[in-house]
Coordinates of C-alpha atoms in Angstrom, one line a residue:
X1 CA 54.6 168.4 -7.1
X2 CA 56.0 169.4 -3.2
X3 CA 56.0 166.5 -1.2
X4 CA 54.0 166.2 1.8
X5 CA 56.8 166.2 4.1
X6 CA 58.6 169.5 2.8
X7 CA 54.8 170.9 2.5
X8 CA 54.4 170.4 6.2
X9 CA 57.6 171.3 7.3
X10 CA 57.4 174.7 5.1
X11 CA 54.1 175.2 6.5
X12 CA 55.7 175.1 10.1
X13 CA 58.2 177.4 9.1
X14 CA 55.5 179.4 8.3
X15 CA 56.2 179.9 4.5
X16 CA 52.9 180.8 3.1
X17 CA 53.2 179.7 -1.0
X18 CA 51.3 178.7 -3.8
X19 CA 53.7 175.7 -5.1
X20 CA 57.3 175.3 -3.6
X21 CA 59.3 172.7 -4.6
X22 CA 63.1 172.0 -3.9
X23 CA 65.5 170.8 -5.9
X24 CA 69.3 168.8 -5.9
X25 CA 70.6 171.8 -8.1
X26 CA 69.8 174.0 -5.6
X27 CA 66.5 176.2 -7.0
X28 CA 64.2 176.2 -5.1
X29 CA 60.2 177.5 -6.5
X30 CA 58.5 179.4 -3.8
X31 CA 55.6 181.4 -5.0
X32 CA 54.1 184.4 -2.9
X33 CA 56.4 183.4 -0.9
X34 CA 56.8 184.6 3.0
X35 CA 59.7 184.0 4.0
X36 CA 62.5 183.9 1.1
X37 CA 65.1 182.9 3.5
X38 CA 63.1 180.1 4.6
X39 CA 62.7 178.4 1.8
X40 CA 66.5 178.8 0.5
X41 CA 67.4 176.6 3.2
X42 CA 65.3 173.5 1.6
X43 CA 68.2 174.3 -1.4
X44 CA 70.7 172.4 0.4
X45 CA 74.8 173.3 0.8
X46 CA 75.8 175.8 -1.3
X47 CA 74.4 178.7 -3.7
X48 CA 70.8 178.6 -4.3
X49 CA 68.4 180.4 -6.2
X50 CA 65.1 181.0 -4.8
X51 CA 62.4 182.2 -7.3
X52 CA 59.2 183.9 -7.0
X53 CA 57.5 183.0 -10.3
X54 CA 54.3 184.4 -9.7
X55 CA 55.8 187.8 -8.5
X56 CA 58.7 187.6 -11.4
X57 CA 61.5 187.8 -8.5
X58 CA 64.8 185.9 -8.1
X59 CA 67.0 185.9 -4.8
X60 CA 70.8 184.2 -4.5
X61 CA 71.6 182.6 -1.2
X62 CA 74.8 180.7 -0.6
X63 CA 73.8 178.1 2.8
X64 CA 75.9 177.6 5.1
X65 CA 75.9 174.4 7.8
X66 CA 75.7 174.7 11.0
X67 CA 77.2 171.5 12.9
X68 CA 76.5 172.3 16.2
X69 CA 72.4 173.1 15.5
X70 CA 72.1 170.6 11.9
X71 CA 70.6 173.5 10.0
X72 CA 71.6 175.6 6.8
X73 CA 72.1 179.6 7.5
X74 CA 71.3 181.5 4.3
X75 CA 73.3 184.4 3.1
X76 CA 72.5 186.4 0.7
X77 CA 74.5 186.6 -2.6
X78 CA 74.3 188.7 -5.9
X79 CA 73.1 186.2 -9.4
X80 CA 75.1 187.1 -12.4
X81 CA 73.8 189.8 -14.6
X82 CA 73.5 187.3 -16.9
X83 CA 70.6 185.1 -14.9
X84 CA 68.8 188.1 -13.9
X85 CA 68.8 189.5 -17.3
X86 CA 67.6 186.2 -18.8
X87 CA 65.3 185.2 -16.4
X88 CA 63.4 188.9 -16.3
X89 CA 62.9 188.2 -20.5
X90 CA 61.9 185.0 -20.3
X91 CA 58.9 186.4 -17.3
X92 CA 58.0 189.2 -19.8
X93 CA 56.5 186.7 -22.1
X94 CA 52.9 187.0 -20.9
X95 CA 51.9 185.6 -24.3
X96 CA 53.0 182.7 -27.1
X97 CA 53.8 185.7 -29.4
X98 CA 56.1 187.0 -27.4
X99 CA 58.1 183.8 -26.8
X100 CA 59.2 184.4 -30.4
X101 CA 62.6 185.7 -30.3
X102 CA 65.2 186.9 -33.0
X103 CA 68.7 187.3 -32.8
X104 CA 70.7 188.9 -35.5
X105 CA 73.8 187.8 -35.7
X106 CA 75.2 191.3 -37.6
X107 CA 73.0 193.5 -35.4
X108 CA 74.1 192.5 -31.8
X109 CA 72.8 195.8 -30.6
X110 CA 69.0 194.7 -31.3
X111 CA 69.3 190.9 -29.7
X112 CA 67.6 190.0 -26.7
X113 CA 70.1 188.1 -25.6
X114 CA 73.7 187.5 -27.0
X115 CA 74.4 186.1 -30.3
X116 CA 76.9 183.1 -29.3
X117 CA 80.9 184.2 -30.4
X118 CA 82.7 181.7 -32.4
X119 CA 80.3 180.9 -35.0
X120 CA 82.0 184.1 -38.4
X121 CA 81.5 182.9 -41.2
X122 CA 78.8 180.3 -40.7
X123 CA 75.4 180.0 -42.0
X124 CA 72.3 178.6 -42.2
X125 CA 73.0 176.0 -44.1
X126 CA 75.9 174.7 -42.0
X127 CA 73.0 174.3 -39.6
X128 CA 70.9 172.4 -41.7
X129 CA 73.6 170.0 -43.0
X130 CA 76.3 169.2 -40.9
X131 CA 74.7 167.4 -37.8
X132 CA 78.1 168.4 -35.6
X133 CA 77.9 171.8 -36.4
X134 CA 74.5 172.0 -35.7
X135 CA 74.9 170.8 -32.0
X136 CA 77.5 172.7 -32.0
X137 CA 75.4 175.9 -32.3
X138 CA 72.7 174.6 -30.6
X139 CA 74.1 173.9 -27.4
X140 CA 76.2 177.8 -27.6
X141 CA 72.8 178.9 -28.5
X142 CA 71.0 177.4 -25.3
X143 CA 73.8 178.4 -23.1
X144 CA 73.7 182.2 -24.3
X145 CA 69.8 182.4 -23.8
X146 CA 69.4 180.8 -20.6
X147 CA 72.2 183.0 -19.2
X148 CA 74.6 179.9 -18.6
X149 CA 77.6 181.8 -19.8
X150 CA 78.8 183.1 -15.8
X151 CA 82.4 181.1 -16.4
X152 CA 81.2 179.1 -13.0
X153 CA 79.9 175.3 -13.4
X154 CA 77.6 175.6 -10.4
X155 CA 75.9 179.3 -11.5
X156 CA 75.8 178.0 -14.8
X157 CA 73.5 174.5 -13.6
X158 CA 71.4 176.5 -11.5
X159 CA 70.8 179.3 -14.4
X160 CA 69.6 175.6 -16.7
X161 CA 67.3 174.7 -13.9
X162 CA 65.8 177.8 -13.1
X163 CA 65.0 178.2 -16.8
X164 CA 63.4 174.3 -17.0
X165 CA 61.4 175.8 -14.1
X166 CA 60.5 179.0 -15.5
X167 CA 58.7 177.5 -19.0
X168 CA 57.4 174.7 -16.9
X169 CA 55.6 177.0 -15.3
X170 CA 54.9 179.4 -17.8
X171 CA 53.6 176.1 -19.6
X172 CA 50.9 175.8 -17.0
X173 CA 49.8 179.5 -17.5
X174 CA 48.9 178.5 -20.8
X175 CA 51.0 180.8 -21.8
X176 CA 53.2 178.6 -24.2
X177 CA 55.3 175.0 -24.5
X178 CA 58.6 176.4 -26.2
X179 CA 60.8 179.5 -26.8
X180 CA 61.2 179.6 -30.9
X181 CA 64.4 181.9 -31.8
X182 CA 64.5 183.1 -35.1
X183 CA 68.3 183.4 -36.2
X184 CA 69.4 185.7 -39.2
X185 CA 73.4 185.1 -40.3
X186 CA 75.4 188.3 -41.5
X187 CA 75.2 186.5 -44.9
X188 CA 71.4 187.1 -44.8
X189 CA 70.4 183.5 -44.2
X190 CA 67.9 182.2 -41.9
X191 CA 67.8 179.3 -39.6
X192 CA 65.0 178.4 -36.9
X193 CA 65.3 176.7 -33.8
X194 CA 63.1 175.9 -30.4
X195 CA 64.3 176.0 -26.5
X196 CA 61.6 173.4 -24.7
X197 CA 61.7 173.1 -20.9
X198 CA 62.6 169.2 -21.5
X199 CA 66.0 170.3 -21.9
X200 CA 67.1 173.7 -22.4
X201 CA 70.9 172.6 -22.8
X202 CA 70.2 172.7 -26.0
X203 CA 68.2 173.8 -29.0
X204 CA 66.3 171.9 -31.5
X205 CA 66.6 172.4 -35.2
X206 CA 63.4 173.1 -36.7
X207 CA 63.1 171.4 -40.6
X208 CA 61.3 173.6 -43.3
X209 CA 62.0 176.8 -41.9
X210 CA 65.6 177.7 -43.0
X211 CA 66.2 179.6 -46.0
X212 CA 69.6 181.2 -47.6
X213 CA 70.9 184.5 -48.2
X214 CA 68.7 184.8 -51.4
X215 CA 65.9 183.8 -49.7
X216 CA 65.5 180.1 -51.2
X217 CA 64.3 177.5 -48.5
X218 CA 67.3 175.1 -47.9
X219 CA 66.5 171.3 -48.3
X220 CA 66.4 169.4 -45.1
X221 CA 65.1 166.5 -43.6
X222 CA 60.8 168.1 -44.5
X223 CA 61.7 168.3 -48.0
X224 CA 61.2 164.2 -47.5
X225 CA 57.5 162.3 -47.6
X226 CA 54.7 164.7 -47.6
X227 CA 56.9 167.9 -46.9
X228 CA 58.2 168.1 -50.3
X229 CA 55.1 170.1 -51.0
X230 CA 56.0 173.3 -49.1
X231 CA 59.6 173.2 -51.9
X232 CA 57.5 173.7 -55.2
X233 CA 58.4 177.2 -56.9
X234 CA 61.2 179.1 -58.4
X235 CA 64.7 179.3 -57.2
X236 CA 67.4 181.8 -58.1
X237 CA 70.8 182.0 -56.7
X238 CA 73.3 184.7 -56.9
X239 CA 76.4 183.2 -57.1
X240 CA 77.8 179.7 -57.7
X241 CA 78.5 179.1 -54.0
X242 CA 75.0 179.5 -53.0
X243 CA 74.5 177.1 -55.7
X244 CA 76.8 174.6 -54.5
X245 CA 75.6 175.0 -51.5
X246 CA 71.9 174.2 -52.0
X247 CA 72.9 171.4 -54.7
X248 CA 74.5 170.2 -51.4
X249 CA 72.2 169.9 -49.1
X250 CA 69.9 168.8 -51.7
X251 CA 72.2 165.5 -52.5
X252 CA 71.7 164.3 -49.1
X253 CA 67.9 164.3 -49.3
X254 CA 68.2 162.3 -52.7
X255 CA 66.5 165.2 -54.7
X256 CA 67.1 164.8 -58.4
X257 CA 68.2 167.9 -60.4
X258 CA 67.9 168.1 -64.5
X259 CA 68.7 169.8 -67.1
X260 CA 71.4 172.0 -68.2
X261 CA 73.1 174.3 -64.9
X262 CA 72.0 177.6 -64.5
X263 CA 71.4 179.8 -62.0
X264 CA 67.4 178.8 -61.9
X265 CA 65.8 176.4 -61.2
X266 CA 62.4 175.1 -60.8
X267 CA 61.0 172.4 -58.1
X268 CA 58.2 170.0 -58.6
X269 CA 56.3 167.7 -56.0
X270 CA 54.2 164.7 -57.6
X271 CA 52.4 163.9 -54.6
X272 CA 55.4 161.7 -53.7
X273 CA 58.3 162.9 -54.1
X274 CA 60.2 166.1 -54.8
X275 CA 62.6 167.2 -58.1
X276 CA 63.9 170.3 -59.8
X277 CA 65.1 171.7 -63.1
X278 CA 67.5 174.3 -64.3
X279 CA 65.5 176.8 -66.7

C-alpha cells in the first residue's frame, strides 16, 4: 500500500495513478500513470524501472542528484532485452492456464525463456534427490525466467523485484498465485517446479510430479504418508541405470523392494505405506 505522504506528494506532482508505490530497489509501480518521469524520481539514486502494470509498459531511468535544488533528474535509459522480454511474457498471462510454462531443455528453439546452460547431462532425478543440485537448478532456473541474467548486480535486483511486483499484482487480478514451469531433460525425463511472488530467486520443487525418461514417476518426498497412493501400478525400465536410479531415490524414502531383480516391477500402497516387487 502507497503511503500517505508519497500519495500526496505524487498527487502534487500531478501523477494521476491507480496504485504507485516506491521501492529501495529502485521499481517503482505507477499505474495509468501521467507522468512516467515523475514517478521515477520516488526510485531514488540510480537506475530505476518504472512499470505500468495496468497498461503492460516498462520505462528505465537512471536519477541523477541535483545538489544545488535536492532533487533527482531522470534520464532515460534502455532495460536489457532480457527484462523487457520476460516481463512482456509474464503480462501475457491473462489467465492461470497460461502461467503454465515448459521449457525443453533439447528444443531451446520452442522455450519461452532460456533453458539455464550448465546443467548436460542432468536429469530429473538429480532434481529430485540431491538437495544441492536441486537449488542449484532452482536458483539458474529463477534467474533465467525472471530475466536476471544482464551480467550487472543492480539490473539483475531490479529485474527480481519487478517480477515479485508483477505476480503480486497479477495475484490481485485473480489471475493466478504462481508460475508452474514444466521442465523436460534431453534424456526424456520430467521435473516440475513453481516461481511464487514470495521469492522469485528461486524455484520450488514440486513432489509427485517428476517422472524419468521411461515415464515411471520418481520417488520423492509424496511417495511418504498418504501420497504413496498416487505410486501404485506397473514400472518398467529400460536399462539398468534407470534402474539404479529409481532403486535410488527409492532407498531414501525407505520403500522396500522384493523379489528377484528384473526390469519390472510392481508397487503397492496398504493404506499406509508404500512397497514394490520385481515380476
Amino acid at each position: 500500500m502507497i503511503s500517505a505522504r508519497l500519495f500526496k506528494a505524487l498527487a502534487f506532482a500531478g501523477i494521476t495513478l491507480v496504485s504507485t508505490s516506491a521501492a529501495a530497489s529502485g521499481v517503482v509501480t505507477c499505474n495509468n500513470c501521467s507522468s512516467v518521469g515523475q514517478a521515477a524520481k520516488q526510485g531514488g539514486d540510480g537506475l530505476v524501472i518504472v512499470s505500468d502494470f495496468s497498461n503492460k509498459r516498462i520505462w528505465g531511468f537512471r536519477n541523477e542528484y541535483d545538489r544545488e535544488t535536492g532533487q533527482f533528474y531522470p534520464r532515460p535509459v534502455s532495460i536489457p532485452a532480457s527484462i523487457v522480454d520476460s516481463h512482456t511474457k509474464t503480462m501475457s498471462m491473462t489467465d492461470p492456464a497460461k502461467a503454465q510454462v515448459a521449457i525443453r531443455q533439447n528444443d531451446p528453439g520452442s522455450n519461452s525463456f532460456p533453458f539455464p546452460p550448465g546443467f548436460e547431462g542432468w536429469n530429473a532425478h538429480h532434481i529430485a534427490t540431491d538437495a544441492n543440485m536441486r537449488g542449484q537448478f532452482a536458483r539458474a532456473l529463477a534467474a533465467h525466467y525472471t530475466g536476471a541474467t544482464t551480467g550487472s548486480n543492480t539490473w539483475n535486483n531490479l529485474t527480481v523485484s519487478l517480477k515479485s511486483l508483477a505476480l503480486g499484482w497479477l495475484g490481485t487480478m485473480g489471475r493466478f498465485d504462481f508460475v508452474t514451469i514444466t521442465v523436460y531433460w534431453s534424456d526424456g525425463s520430467k521435473t516440475v517446479m513453481r516461481i511464487d511472488k514470495d521469492d522469485v530467486t528461486t524455484a520450488d520443487y514440486v513432489p509427485g510430479e517428476s517422472y524419468d525418461g521411461d515415464g515411471n514417476k520418481i520417488p520423492d518426498s509424496s511417495a511418504t504418508g498418504s501420497g504413496g497412493g498416487d505410486y501404485v501400478g506397473n514400472y518398467q525400465f529400460g536399462s539398468q541405470d534407470a534402474l539404479n536410479d529409481w532403486l535410488y531415490a527409492a532407498g531414501q524414502y525407505g520403500i522396500p523392494i522384493s523379489g528377484s531383480r528384473s526390469s519390472r516391477m510392481s508397487c503397492n500402497w496398504d493404506g499406509r505405506t508404500l512397497s514394490c516387487h520385481y515380476y
